[in-house]
mmCIF file of C-alpha atoms in Angstrom:
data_model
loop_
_atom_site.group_PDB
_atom_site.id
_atom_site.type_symbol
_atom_site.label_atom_id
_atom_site.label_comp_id
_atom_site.label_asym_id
_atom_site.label_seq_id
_atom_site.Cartn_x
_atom_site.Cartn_y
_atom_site.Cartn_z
ATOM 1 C CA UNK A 1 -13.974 -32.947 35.558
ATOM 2 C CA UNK A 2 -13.956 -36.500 33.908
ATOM 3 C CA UNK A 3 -16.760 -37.242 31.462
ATOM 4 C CA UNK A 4 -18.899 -40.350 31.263
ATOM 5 C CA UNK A 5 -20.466 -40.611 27.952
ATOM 6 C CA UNK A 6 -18.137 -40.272 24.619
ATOM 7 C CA UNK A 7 -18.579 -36.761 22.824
ATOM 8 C CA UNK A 8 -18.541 -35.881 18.880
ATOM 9 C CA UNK A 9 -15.962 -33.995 17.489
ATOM 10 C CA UNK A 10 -17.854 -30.997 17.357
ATOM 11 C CA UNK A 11 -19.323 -31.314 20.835
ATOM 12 C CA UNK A 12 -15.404 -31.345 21.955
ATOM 13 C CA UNK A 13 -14.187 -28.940 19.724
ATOM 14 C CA UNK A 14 -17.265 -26.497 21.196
ATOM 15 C CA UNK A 15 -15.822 -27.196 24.786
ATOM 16 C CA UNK A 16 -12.426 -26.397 24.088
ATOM 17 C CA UNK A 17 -13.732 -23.098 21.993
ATOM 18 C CA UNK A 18 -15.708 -22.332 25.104
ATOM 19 C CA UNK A 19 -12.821 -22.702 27.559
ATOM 20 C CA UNK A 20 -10.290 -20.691 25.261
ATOM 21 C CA UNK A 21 -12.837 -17.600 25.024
ATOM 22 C CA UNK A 22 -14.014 -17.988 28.837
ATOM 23 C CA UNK A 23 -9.922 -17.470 29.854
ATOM 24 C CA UNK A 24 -9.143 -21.391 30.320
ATOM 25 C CA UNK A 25 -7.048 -21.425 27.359
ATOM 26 C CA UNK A 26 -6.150 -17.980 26.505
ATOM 27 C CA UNK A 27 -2.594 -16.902 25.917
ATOM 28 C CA UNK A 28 -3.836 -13.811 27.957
ATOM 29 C CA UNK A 29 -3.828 -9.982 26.410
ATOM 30 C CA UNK A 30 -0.268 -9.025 25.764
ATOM 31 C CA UNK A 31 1.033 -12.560 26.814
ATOM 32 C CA UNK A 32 4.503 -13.254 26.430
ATOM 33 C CA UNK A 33 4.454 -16.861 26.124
ATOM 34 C CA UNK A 34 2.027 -18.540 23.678
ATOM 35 C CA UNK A 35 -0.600 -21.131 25.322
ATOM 36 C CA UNK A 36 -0.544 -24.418 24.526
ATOM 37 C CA UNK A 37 -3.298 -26.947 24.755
ATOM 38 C CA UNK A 38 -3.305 -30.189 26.810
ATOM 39 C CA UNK A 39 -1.699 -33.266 24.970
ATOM 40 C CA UNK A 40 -4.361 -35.375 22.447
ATOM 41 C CA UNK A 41 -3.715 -37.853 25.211
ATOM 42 C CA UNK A 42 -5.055 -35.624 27.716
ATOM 43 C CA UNK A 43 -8.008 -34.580 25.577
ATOM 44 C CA UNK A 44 -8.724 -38.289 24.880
ATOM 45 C CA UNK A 45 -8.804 -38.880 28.651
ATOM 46 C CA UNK A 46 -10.606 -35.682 29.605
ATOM 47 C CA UNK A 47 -13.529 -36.070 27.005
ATOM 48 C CA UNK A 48 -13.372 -39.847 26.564
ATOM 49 C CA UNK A 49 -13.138 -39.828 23.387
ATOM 50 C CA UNK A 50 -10.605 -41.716 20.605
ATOM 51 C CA UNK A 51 -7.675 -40.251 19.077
ATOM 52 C CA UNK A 52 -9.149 -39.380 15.546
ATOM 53 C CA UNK A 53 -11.934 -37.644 17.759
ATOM 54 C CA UNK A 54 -9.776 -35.543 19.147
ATOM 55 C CA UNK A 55 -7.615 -34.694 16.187
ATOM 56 C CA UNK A 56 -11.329 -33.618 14.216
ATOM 57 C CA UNK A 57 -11.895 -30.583 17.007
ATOM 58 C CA UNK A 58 -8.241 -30.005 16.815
ATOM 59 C CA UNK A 59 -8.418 -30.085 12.959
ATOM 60 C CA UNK A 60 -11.451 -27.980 12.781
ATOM 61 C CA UNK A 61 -10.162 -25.345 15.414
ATOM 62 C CA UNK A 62 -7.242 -24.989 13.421
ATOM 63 C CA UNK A 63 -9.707 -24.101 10.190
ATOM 64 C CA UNK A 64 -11.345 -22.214 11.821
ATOM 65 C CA UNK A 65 -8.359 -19.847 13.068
ATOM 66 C CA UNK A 66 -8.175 -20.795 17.264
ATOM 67 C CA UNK A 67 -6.053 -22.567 17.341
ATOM 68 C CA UNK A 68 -2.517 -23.951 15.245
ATOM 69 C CA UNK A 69 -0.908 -27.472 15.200
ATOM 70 C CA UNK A 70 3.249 -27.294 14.886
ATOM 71 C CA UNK A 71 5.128 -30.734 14.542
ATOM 72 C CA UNK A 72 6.868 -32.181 17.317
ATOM 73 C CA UNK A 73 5.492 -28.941 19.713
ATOM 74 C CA UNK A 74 1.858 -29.075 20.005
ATOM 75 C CA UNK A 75 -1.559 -27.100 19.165
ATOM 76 C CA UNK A 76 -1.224 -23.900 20.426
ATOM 77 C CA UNK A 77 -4.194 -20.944 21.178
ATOM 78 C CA UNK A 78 -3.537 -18.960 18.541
ATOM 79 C CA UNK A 79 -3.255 -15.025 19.916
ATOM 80 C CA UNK A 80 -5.279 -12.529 18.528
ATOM 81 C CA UNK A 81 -4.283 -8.753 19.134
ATOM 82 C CA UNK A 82 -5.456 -5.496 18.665
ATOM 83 C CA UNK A 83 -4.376 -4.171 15.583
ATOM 84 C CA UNK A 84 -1.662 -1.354 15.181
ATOM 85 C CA UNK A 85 -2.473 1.158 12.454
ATOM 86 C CA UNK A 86 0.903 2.892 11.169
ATOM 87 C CA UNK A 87 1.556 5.302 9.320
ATOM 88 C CA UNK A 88 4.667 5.545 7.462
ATOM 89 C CA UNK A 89 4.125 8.373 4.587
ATOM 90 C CA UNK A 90 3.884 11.182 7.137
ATOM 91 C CA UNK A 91 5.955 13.636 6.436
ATOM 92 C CA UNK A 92 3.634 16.048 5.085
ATOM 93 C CA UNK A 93 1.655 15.971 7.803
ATOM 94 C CA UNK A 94 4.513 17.213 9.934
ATOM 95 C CA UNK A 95 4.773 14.631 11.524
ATOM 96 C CA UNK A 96 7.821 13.113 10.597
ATOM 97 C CA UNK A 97 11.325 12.607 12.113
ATOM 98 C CA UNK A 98 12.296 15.962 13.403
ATOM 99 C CA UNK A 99 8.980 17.827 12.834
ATOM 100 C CA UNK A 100 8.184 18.235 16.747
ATOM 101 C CA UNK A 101 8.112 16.771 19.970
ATOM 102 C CA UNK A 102 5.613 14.513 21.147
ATOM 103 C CA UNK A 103 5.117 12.569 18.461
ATOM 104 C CA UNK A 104 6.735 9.402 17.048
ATOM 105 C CA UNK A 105 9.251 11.736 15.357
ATOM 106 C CA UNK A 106 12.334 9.333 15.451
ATOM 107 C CA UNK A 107 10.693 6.249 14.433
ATOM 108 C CA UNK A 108 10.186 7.136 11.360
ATOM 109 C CA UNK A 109 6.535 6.851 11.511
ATOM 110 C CA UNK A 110 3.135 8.157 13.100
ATOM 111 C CA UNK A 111 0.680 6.177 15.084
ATOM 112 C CA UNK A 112 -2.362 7.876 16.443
ATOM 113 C CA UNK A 113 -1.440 10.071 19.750
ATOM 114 C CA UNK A 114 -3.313 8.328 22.220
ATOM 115 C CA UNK A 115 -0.675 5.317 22.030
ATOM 116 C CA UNK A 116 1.951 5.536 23.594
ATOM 117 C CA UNK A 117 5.658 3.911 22.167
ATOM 118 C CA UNK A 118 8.468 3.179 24.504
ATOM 119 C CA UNK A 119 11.967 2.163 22.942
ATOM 120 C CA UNK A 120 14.040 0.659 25.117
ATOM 121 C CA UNK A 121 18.072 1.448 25.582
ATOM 122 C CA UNK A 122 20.313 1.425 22.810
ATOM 123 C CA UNK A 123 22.573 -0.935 21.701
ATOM 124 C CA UNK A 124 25.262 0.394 19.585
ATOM 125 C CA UNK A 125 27.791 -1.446 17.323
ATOM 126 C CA UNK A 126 30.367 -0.827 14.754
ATOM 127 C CA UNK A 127 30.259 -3.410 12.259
ATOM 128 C CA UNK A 128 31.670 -4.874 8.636
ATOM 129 C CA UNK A 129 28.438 -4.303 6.785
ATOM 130 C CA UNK A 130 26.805 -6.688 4.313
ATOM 131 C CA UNK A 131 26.866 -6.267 0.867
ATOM 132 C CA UNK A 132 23.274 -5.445 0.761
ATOM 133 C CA UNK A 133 24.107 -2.466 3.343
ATOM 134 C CA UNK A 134 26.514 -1.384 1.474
ATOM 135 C CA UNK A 135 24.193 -1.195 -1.879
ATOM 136 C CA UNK A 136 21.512 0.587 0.459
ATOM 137 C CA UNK A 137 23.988 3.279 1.228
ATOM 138 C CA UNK A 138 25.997 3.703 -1.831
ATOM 139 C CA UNK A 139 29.691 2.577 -0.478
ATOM 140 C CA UNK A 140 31.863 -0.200 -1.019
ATOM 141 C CA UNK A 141 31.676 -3.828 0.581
ATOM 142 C CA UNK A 142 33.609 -4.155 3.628
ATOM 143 C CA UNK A 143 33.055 -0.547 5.001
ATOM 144 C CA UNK A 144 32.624 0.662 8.363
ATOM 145 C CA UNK A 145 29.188 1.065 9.476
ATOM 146 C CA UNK A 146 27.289 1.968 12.882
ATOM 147 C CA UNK A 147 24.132 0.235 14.065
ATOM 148 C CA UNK A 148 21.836 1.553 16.382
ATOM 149 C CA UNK A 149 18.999 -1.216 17.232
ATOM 150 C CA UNK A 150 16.427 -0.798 20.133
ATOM 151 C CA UNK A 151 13.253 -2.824 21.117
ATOM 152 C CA UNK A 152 10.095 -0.834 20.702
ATOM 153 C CA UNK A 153 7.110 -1.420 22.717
ATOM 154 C CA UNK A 154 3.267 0.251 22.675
ATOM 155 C CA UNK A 155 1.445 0.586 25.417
ATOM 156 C CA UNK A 156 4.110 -1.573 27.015
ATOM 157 C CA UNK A 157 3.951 -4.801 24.806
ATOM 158 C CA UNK A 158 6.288 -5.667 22.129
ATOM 159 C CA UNK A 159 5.893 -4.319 18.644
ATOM 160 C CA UNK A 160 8.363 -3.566 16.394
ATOM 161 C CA UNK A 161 12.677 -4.350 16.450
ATOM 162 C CA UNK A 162 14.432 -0.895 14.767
ATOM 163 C CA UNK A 163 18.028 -0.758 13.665
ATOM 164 C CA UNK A 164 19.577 2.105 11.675
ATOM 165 C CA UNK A 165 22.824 2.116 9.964
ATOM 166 C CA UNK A 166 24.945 4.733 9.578
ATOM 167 C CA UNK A 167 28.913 5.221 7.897
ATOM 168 C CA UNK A 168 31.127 5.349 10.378
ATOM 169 C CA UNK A 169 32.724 8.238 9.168
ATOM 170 C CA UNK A 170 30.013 10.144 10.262
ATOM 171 C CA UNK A 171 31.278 10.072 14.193
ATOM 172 C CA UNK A 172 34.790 10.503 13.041
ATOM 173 C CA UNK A 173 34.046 13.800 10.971
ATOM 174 C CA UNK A 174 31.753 15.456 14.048
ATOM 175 C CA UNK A 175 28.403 12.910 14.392
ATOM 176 C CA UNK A 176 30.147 11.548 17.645
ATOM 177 C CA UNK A 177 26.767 11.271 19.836
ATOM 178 C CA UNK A 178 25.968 8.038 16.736
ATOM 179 C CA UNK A 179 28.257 5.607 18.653
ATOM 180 C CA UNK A 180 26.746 6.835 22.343
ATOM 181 C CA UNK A 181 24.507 4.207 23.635
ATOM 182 C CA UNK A 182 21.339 6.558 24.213
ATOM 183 C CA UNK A 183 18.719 8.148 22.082
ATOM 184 C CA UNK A 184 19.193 11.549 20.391
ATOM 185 C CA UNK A 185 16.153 13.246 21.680
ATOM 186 C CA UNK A 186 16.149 15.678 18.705
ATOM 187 C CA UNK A 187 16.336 13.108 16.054
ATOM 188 C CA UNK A 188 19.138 11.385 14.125
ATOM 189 C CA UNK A 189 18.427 13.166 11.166
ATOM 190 C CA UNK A 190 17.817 16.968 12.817
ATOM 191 C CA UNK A 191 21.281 15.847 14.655
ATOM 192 C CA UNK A 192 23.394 15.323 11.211
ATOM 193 C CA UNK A 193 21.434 18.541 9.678
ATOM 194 C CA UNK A 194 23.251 20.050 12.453
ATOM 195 C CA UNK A 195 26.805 18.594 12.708
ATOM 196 C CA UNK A 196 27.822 17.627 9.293
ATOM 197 C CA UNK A 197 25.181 19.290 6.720
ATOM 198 C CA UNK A 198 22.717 16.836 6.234
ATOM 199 C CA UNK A 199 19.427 16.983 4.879
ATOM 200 C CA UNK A 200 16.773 14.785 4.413
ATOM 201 C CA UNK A 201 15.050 15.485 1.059
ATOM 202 C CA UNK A 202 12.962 12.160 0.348
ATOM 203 C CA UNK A 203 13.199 8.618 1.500
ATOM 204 C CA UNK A 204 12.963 5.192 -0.205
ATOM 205 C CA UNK A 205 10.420 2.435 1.108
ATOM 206 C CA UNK A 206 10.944 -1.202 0.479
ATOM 207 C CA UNK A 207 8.633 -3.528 1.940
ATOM 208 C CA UNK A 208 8.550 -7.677 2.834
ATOM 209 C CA UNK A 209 6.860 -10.112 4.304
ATOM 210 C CA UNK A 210 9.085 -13.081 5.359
ATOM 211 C CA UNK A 211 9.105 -15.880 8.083
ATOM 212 C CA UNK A 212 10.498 -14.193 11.397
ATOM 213 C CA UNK A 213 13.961 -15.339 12.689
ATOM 214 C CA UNK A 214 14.436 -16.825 15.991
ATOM 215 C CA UNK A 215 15.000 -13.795 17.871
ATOM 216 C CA UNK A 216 11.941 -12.014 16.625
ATOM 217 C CA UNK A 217 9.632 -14.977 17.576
ATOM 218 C CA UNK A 218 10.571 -14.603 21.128
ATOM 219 C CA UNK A 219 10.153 -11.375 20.657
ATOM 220 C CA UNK A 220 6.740 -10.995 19.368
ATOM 221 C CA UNK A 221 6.013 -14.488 20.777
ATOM 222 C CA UNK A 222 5.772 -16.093 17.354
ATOM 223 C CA UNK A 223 5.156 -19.793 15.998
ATOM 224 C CA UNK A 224 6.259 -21.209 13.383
ATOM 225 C CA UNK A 225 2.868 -21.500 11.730
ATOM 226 C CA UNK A 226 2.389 -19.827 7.908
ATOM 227 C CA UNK A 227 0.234 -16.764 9.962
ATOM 228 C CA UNK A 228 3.220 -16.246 11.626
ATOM 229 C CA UNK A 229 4.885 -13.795 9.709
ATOM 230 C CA UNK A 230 6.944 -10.194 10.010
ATOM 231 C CA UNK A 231 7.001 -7.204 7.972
ATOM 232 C CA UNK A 232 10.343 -5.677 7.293
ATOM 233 C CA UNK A 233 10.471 -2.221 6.048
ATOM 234 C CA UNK A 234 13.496 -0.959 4.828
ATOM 235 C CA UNK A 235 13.830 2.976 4.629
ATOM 236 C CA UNK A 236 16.764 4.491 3.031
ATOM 237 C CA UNK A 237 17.402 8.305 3.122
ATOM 238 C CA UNK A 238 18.586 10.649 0.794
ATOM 239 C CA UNK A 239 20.048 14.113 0.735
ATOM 240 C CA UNK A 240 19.978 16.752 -1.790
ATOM 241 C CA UNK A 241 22.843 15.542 -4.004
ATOM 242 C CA UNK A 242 20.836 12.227 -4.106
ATOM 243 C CA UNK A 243 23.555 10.946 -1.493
ATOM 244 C CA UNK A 244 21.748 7.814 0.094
ATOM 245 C CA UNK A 245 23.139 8.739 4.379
ATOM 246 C CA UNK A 246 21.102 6.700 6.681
ATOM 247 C CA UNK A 247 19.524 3.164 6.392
ATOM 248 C CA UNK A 248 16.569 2.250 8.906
ATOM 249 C CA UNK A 249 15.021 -1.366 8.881
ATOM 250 C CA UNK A 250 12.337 -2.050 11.486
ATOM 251 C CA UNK A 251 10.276 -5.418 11.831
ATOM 252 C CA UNK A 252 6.621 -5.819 12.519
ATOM 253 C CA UNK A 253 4.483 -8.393 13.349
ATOM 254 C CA UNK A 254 2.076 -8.906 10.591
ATOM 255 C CA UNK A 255 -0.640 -10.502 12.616
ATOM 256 C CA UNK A 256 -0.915 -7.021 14.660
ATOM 257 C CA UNK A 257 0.089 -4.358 12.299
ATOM 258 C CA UNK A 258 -1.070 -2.419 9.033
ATOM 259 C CA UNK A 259 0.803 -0.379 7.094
ATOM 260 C CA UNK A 260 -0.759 2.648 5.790
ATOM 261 C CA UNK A 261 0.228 5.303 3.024
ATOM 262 C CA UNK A 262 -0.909 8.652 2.083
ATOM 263 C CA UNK A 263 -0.570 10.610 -1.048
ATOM 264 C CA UNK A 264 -2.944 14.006 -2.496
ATOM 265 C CA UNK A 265 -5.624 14.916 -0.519
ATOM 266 C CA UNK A 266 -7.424 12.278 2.427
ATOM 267 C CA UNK A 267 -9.461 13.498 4.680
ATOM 268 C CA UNK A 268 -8.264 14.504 7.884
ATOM 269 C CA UNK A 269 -9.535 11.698 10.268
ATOM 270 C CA UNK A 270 -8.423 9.777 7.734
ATOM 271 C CA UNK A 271 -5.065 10.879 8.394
ATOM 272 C CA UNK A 272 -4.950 11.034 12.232
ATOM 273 C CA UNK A 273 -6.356 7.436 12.714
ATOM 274 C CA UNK A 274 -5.577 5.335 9.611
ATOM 275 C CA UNK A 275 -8.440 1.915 9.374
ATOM 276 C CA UNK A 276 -10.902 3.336 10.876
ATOM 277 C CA UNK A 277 -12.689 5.357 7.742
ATOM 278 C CA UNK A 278 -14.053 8.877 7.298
ATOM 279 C CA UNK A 279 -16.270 10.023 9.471
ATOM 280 C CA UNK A 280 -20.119 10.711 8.685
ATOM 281 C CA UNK A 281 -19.405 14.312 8.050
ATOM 282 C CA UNK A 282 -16.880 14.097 5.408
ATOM 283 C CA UNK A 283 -18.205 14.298 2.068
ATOM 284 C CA UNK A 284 -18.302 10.999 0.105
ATOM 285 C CA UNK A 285 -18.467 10.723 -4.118
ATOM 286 C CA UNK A 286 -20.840 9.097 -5.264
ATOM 287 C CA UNK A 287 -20.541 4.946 -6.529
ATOM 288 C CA UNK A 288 -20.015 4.788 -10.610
ATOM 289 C CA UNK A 289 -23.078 3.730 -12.286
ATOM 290 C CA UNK A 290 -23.403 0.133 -13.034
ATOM 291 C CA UNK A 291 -22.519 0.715 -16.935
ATOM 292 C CA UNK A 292 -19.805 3.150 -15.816
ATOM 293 C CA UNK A 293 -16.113 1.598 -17.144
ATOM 294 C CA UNK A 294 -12.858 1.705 -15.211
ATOM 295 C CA UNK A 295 -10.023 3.026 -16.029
#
């Protein structure tokens, strides 16, 4: 509805705030396409108001986290999800590739069990791989590698993009179900322990954050703001003869995920749902004295 009397900044930028929590302006829960607000000339129309008006509630919005401006596109609702707690030192807890059904065992990593993670098919390809794959798994630039890359989503909404590589020797010297486009319900690396001797002994983490490419914003329905950033985790494998055998790099979104480690002894319901704390039953040490030193 058209307004009579001018507004200040703040009254408009209270409007708009009030419109994006009430629904108006949302980008929706698990919307695939970002919102974007009306045009400044819209606004200036709408709320009668001059141009710098306008841009002062879109300027403070923006400060405030609502909403973010991108040249030449617009000022879009900025979308903020629930936040994914992973786990990705698990394997003591058994529950690690291979360690059971039911569980995120070939993702490499553990989320709490009442989510529920749906990959979808997968897309196979023999490729020339980089020189940085090739340093990952200890061969020569140029070889032969396999790539097996699916789309995961939780609770049916995008969140992470998996691809592992392997040498493509592996399918000609018995590993033949790597180049099949379909999952290996077992486990990649439970399948290799089987057909050609492998055995996972530790694993390597590397960790970035980096701008996403285009391909992961429309996946993750990304901007091109600074918030909108991925985490890439690169996990290489190793077997008992320090052999490095299977490469697995996933992307994240980092407005929607935290990574979590584990090493010695954390509490249980620390361990089943990472971010949320110990409970009020598990023993806490007490805080250091004020005149206590750090070391």
């Amino acid at each position: 509805m058209a307004r009579t009397t001018p507004l200040r900044w703040r009254d408009i930028a209270n409007d708009l705030l009030r419109r994006i929590e009430s629904g108006d302006l949302s980008p929706g829960d698990g919307a695939a396409v970002r919102r974007r607000l009306p045009p400044e000339k819209e606004l200036e129309t709408h709320y009668h108001a001059s141009r710098n008006t306008v841009r002062d509630a879109l300027s403070w919005l923006g400060q405030q986290g609502y909403v973010v401006s991108e040249q030449g596109k617009g000022t879009f609702v900025v979308h903020r999800p629930n936040i994914v707690h992973v786990t990705l030192s698990a394997v003591e807890l058994g529950l690690a590739p291979g360690r059971g059904s039911g569980e995120w065992y070939n993702r490499d990593a553990f989320i709490p069990a009442n989510r529920e993670v749906t990959p979808s098919a997968v897309k196979v390809e023999v490729q020339e791989g980089t020189k940085v794959i090739a340093r990952y798994l200890q061969t020569n630039p140029g070889s032969e590698f396999i790539s097996r890359h699916q789309e995961l989503f939780l609770d049916d909404r995008p969140w992470a993009l998996q691809t592992s590589f392997y040498p493509l020797d592996f399918a000609t010297g018995g590993a033949s179900r790597l180049l099949y486009p379909r999952d290996i319900p077992e486990g990649a690396v439970a399948y290799l322990g089987e057909t050609l001797g492998y055995s996972e002994v530790g694993y390597h983490d590397e960790i970035k954050a980096r701008v996403p490419d285009e391909n992961e914003k429309r996946f993750f329905s990304l901007g091109d703001s600074a918030a909108d950033v991925v985490f890439e985790t690169v996990r290489t494998a190793y077997s008992p003869d320090g052999k490095a055998f299977r490469l697995t790099v996933t992307v994240w979104p980092a407005d929607r995920t935290r990574l979590h480690y584990n090493d010695g002894q954390v509490p249980d319901d620390v361990l089943r749902t990472p971010g949320v704390g110990p409970t009020e039953d598990t023993p806490h040490e007490s805080p250091p004295a004020e005149s206590a030193g750090s070391g």
